[in-house]
């Protein structure tokens, strides 16, 4: 919905223009995005300006979101069977820098109730939420929340249905998605990802 292919980290990534012209990516609802017992949302971001409201990373509104907000911190927010959307939130402690590629990740484990924020592969904040995530049938957005829109660049987004450990987050940050998936040359998933990114960048 408007973002252009440009410089990424690594290779190519998407460039977003902020609240004007309101660029974003919209991904149709899928059962694979109904994360209940845990989640990890990871990405590289290059901010040209801080968000004007809450969360301009990945947002499945009223079920979960991870991204930078207006206080310059990274948040994870969700709805669970124990807590409403407004109450189920944890945030990092470090300000997101401008004009610098930064890796962010948010994790949640329903079994322990722990929500965590990582900046450049290092734990930056955590909180106790509790309960299973409540899924919905809404689309997933990249580069926007309900109101704010990302002004900057985004690359290497990964959404998982488990709370990944710090070591796994660091592995993705250091190797990239292709590097993590390409365990064997004949790995079909790695091959598919490589072709997809190659085709998109043409």
Tab-separated table of C-alpha atoms in Angstrom:
chain	number	residue	atom	x	y	z
A	1	UNK	CA	0.000	0.000	0.000
A	2	UNK	CA	2.568	2.573	-1.118
A	3	UNK	CA	6.016	1.690	0.272
A	4	UNK	CA	8.859	1.450	-2.243
A	5	UNK	CA	11.737	-1.003	-2.489
A	6	UNK	CA	15.049	0.583	-1.538
A	7	UNK	CA	18.054	-0.016	0.688
A	8	UNK	CA	17.591	-2.714	3.325
A	9	UNK	CA	19.687	-4.414	5.965
A	10	UNK	CA	20.916	-6.556	4.290
A	11	UNK	CA	20.091	-6.154	0.602
A	12	UNK	CA	16.801	-4.488	-0.252
A	13	UNK	CA	14.038	-3.389	2.089
A	14	UNK	CA	10.881	-1.293	2.113
A	15	UNK	CA	10.842	2.493	2.480
A	16	UNK	CA	7.826	4.113	4.183
A	17	UNK	CA	6.859	7.794	3.939
A	18	UNK	CA	5.220	8.365	7.330
A	19	UNK	CA	1.794	9.939	7.999
A	20	UNK	CA	1.870	11.486	4.522
A	21	UNK	CA	1.414	9.598	2.198
A	22	UNK	CA	0.500	6.859	4.727
A	23	UNK	CA	2.519	3.950	3.334
A	24	UNK	CA	2.034	0.486	4.790
A	25	UNK	CA	1.907	-3.221	3.953
A	26	UNK	CA	-1.357	-5.114	4.446
A	27	UNK	CA	-1.283	-8.902	4.825
A	28	UNK	CA	-4.601	-10.782	4.612
A	29	UNK	CA	-5.765	-12.715	7.656
A	30	UNK	CA	-4.447	-16.262	7.892
A	31	UNK	CA	-4.676	-19.044	10.454
A	32	UNK	CA	-0.873	-18.977	10.577
A	33	UNK	CA	-1.147	-15.517	12.184
A	34	UNK	CA	-3.473	-16.725	14.965
A	35	UNK	CA	-0.813	-16.884	17.665
A	36	UNK	CA	-2.251	-18.075	20.979
A	37	UNK	CA	0.362	-19.674	23.248
A	38	UNK	CA	3.267	-17.413	22.350
A	39	UNK	CA	4.811	-15.144	19.757
A	40	UNK	CA	7.980	-13.467	18.592
A	41	UNK	CA	7.965	-10.495	16.223
A	42	UNK	CA	11.380	-9.394	14.906
A	43	UNK	CA	12.554	-6.868	12.326
A	44	UNK	CA	15.195	-4.368	11.302
A	45	UNK	CA	14.043	-0.735	11.417
A	46	UNK	CA	15.646	2.501	10.246
A	47	UNK	CA	13.677	5.417	11.673
A	48	UNK	CA	13.678	8.801	9.971
A	49	UNK	CA	11.320	10.132	12.680
A	50	UNK	CA	9.749	8.746	15.836
A	51	UNK	CA	6.195	7.472	15.813
A	52	UNK	CA	3.394	9.909	16.570
A	53	UNK	CA	1.457	7.256	18.510
A	54	UNK	CA	1.665	3.585	19.443
A	55	UNK	CA	3.525	1.049	17.352
A	56	UNK	CA	4.594	1.341	13.701
A	57	UNK	CA	6.235	-2.067	13.317
A	58	UNK	CA	3.906	-5.073	12.940
A	59	UNK	CA	0.286	-4.696	14.060
A	60	UNK	CA	-2.643	-7.101	14.104
A	61	UNK	CA	-4.902	-4.573	15.759
A	62	UNK	CA	-6.495	-5.636	19.069
A	63	UNK	CA	-4.668	-8.978	19.139
A	64	UNK	CA	-0.906	-8.144	19.079
A	65	UNK	CA	1.600	-5.529	17.967
A	66	UNK	CA	5.338	-4.886	18.266
A	67	UNK	CA	7.032	-1.633	17.281
A	68	UNK	CA	8.297	1.803	18.330
A	69	UNK	CA	5.844	4.250	19.889
A	70	UNK	CA	5.731	8.009	20.513
A	71	UNK	CA	7.846	7.903	23.701
A	72	UNK	CA	10.703	6.484	21.535
A	73	UNK	CA	10.518	3.069	23.256
A	74	UNK	CA	9.625	-0.280	21.665
A	75	UNK	CA	6.430	-1.920	22.910
A	76	UNK	CA	4.654	-5.235	22.751
A	77	UNK	CA	0.886	-5.084	23.226
A	78	UNK	CA	-1.800	-7.744	22.961
A	79	UNK	CA	-5.192	-8.929	24.071
A	80	UNK	CA	-5.284	-12.087	26.190
A	81	UNK	CA	-8.029	-14.082	27.857
A	82	UNK	CA	-6.965	-12.389	31.117
A	83	UNK	CA	-6.211	-8.825	30.026
A	84	UNK	CA	-7.712	-6.283	27.630
A	85	UNK	CA	-5.782	-4.547	24.816
A	86	UNK	CA	-5.059	-1.426	26.856
A	87	UNK	CA	-3.638	-3.254	29.876
A	88	UNK	CA	-1.557	-6.041	28.301
A	89	UNK	CA	1.612	-4.152	27.377
A	90	UNK	CA	5.354	-4.197	28.073
A	91	UNK	CA	7.943	-1.697	26.854
A	92	UNK	CA	11.684	-1.359	26.486
A	93	UNK	CA	13.860	1.140	28.344
A	94	UNK	CA	16.099	2.400	25.538
A	95	UNK	CA	15.184	5.153	23.081
A	96	UNK	CA	15.110	3.976	19.475
A	97	UNK	CA	17.806	5.895	17.574
A	98	UNK	CA	17.100	7.851	14.407
A	99	UNK	CA	18.878	7.278	11.092
A	100	UNK	CA	20.461	4.014	12.192
A	101	UNK	CA	19.525	0.402	11.445
A	102	UNK	CA	18.283	-1.157	14.708
A	103	UNK	CA	17.035	-4.698	15.278
A	104	UNK	CA	13.967	-4.968	17.500
A	105	UNK	CA	12.095	-7.997	18.811
A	106	UNK	CA	9.134	-8.604	21.094
A	107	UNK	CA	8.329	-11.995	22.636
A	108	UNK	CA	5.501	-13.388	24.731
A	109	UNK	CA	5.169	-16.771	26.439
A	110	UNK	CA	1.612	-17.522	27.575
A	111	UNK	CA	2.774	-20.318	29.878
A	112	UNK	CA	4.961	-18.009	31.982
A	113	UNK	CA	3.093	-14.810	31.161
A	114	UNK	CA	6.396	-13.078	30.369
A	115	UNK	CA	6.616	-10.383	27.683
A	116	UNK	CA	10.080	-9.184	26.623
A	117	UNK	CA	11.592	-6.507	24.393
A	118	UNK	CA	15.010	-6.865	22.738
A	119	UNK	CA	17.059	-4.119	21.099
A	120	UNK	CA	19.928	-5.274	18.874
A	121	UNK	CA	19.630	-8.764	20.381
A	122	UNK	CA	19.875	-7.646	24.024
A	123	UNK	CA	17.020	-7.731	26.554
A	124	UNK	CA	15.801	-4.141	26.977
A	125	UNK	CA	12.583	-4.513	28.977
A	126	UNK	CA	10.119	-7.063	30.288
A	127	UNK	CA	6.795	-7.386	32.047
A	128	UNK	CA	4.289	-9.928	33.270
A	129	UNK	CA	1.040	-10.096	31.288
A	130	UNK	CA	-0.548	-13.554	31.563
A	131	UNK	CA	-3.128	-15.527	29.626
A	132	UNK	CA	-3.390	-16.890	26.092
A	133	UNK	CA	-3.391	-14.405	23.219
A	134	UNK	CA	-6.871	-13.798	21.790
A	135	UNK	CA	-6.778	-14.120	17.962
A	136	UNK	CA	-8.984	-12.213	15.528
A	137	UNK	CA	-9.748	-12.139	11.800
A	138	UNK	CA	-8.221	-8.713	11.075
A	139	UNK	CA	-5.434	-8.072	8.573
A	140	UNK	CA	-1.804	-7.699	9.676
A	141	UNK	CA	-0.113	-4.360	9.005
A	142	UNK	CA	3.575	-3.643	8.601
A	143	UNK	CA	4.668	-0.034	8.987
A	144	UNK	CA	1.582	1.293	10.754
A	145	UNK	CA	-0.649	1.087	13.809
A	146	UNK	CA	-4.279	2.152	14.074
A	147	UNK	CA	-3.265	5.750	13.364
A	148	UNK	CA	0.497	6.326	13.043
A	149	UNK	CA	2.533	5.365	9.979
A	150	UNK	CA	6.221	4.479	9.819
A	151	UNK	CA	8.610	7.085	8.475
A	152	UNK	CA	11.720	5.097	7.644
A	153	UNK	CA	12.708	1.662	6.396
A	154	UNK	CA	11.953	-1.942	7.352
A	155	UNK	CA	13.599	-5.276	6.517
A	156	UNK	CA	13.835	-8.925	7.604
A	157	UNK	CA	10.488	-9.278	9.403
A	158	UNK	CA	9.895	-12.635	11.107
A	159	UNK	CA	6.767	-13.596	13.072
A	160	UNK	CA	6.865	-16.844	15.053
A	161	UNK	CA	4.280	-18.703	17.112
A	162	UNK	CA	6.721	-19.252	20.004
A	163	UNK	CA	8.649	-17.007	22.369
A	164	UNK	CA	12.157	-17.240	20.926
A	165	UNK	CA	15.212	-17.170	23.177
A	166	UNK	CA	17.743	-14.344	23.088
A	167	UNK	CA	20.245	-16.576	21.268
A	168	UNK	CA	17.739	-17.290	18.473
A	169	UNK	CA	16.992	-13.587	18.086
A	170	UNK	CA	20.706	-12.834	17.869
A	171	UNK	CA	21.121	-15.582	15.252
A	172	UNK	CA	18.506	-14.011	12.990
A	173	UNK	CA	20.008	-10.569	13.542
A	174	UNK	CA	23.493	-11.759	12.591
A	175	UNK	CA	22.686	-14.215	9.791
A	176	UNK	CA	19.506	-12.793	8.265
A	177	UNK	CA	16.452	-14.828	7.305
A	178	UNK	CA	18.174	-16.492	4.344
A	179	UNK	CA	21.147	-17.429	6.515
A	180	UNK	CA	18.949	-18.937	9.223
A	181	UNK	CA	16.803	-20.908	6.761
A	182	UNK	CA	19.550	-22.094	4.419
A	183	UNK	CA	20.682	-25.038	6.525
A	184	UNK	CA	20.974	-27.192	3.371
A	185	UNK	CA	21.226	-26.123	-0.278
A	186	UNK	CA	18.139	-28.150	-1.116
A	187	UNK	CA	16.092	-26.526	1.669
A	188	UNK	CA	12.821	-25.670	-0.110
A	189	UNK	CA	11.803	-22.904	2.288
A	190	UNK	CA	15.142	-21.115	1.951
A	191	UNK	CA	14.990	-21.466	-1.824
A	192	UNK	CA	11.448	-20.083	-1.913
A	193	UNK	CA	12.428	-17.104	0.259
A	194	UNK	CA	15.454	-16.386	-1.916
A	195	UNK	CA	13.360	-16.409	-5.104
A	196	UNK	CA	10.654	-14.248	-3.493
A	197	UNK	CA	13.071	-11.540	-2.387
A	198	UNK	CA	14.936	-11.668	-5.685
A	199	UNK	CA	11.733	-11.247	-7.665
A	200	UNK	CA	10.457	-8.411	-5.485
A	201	UNK	CA	13.664	-6.459	-5.909
A	202	UNK	CA	13.649	-6.566	-9.725
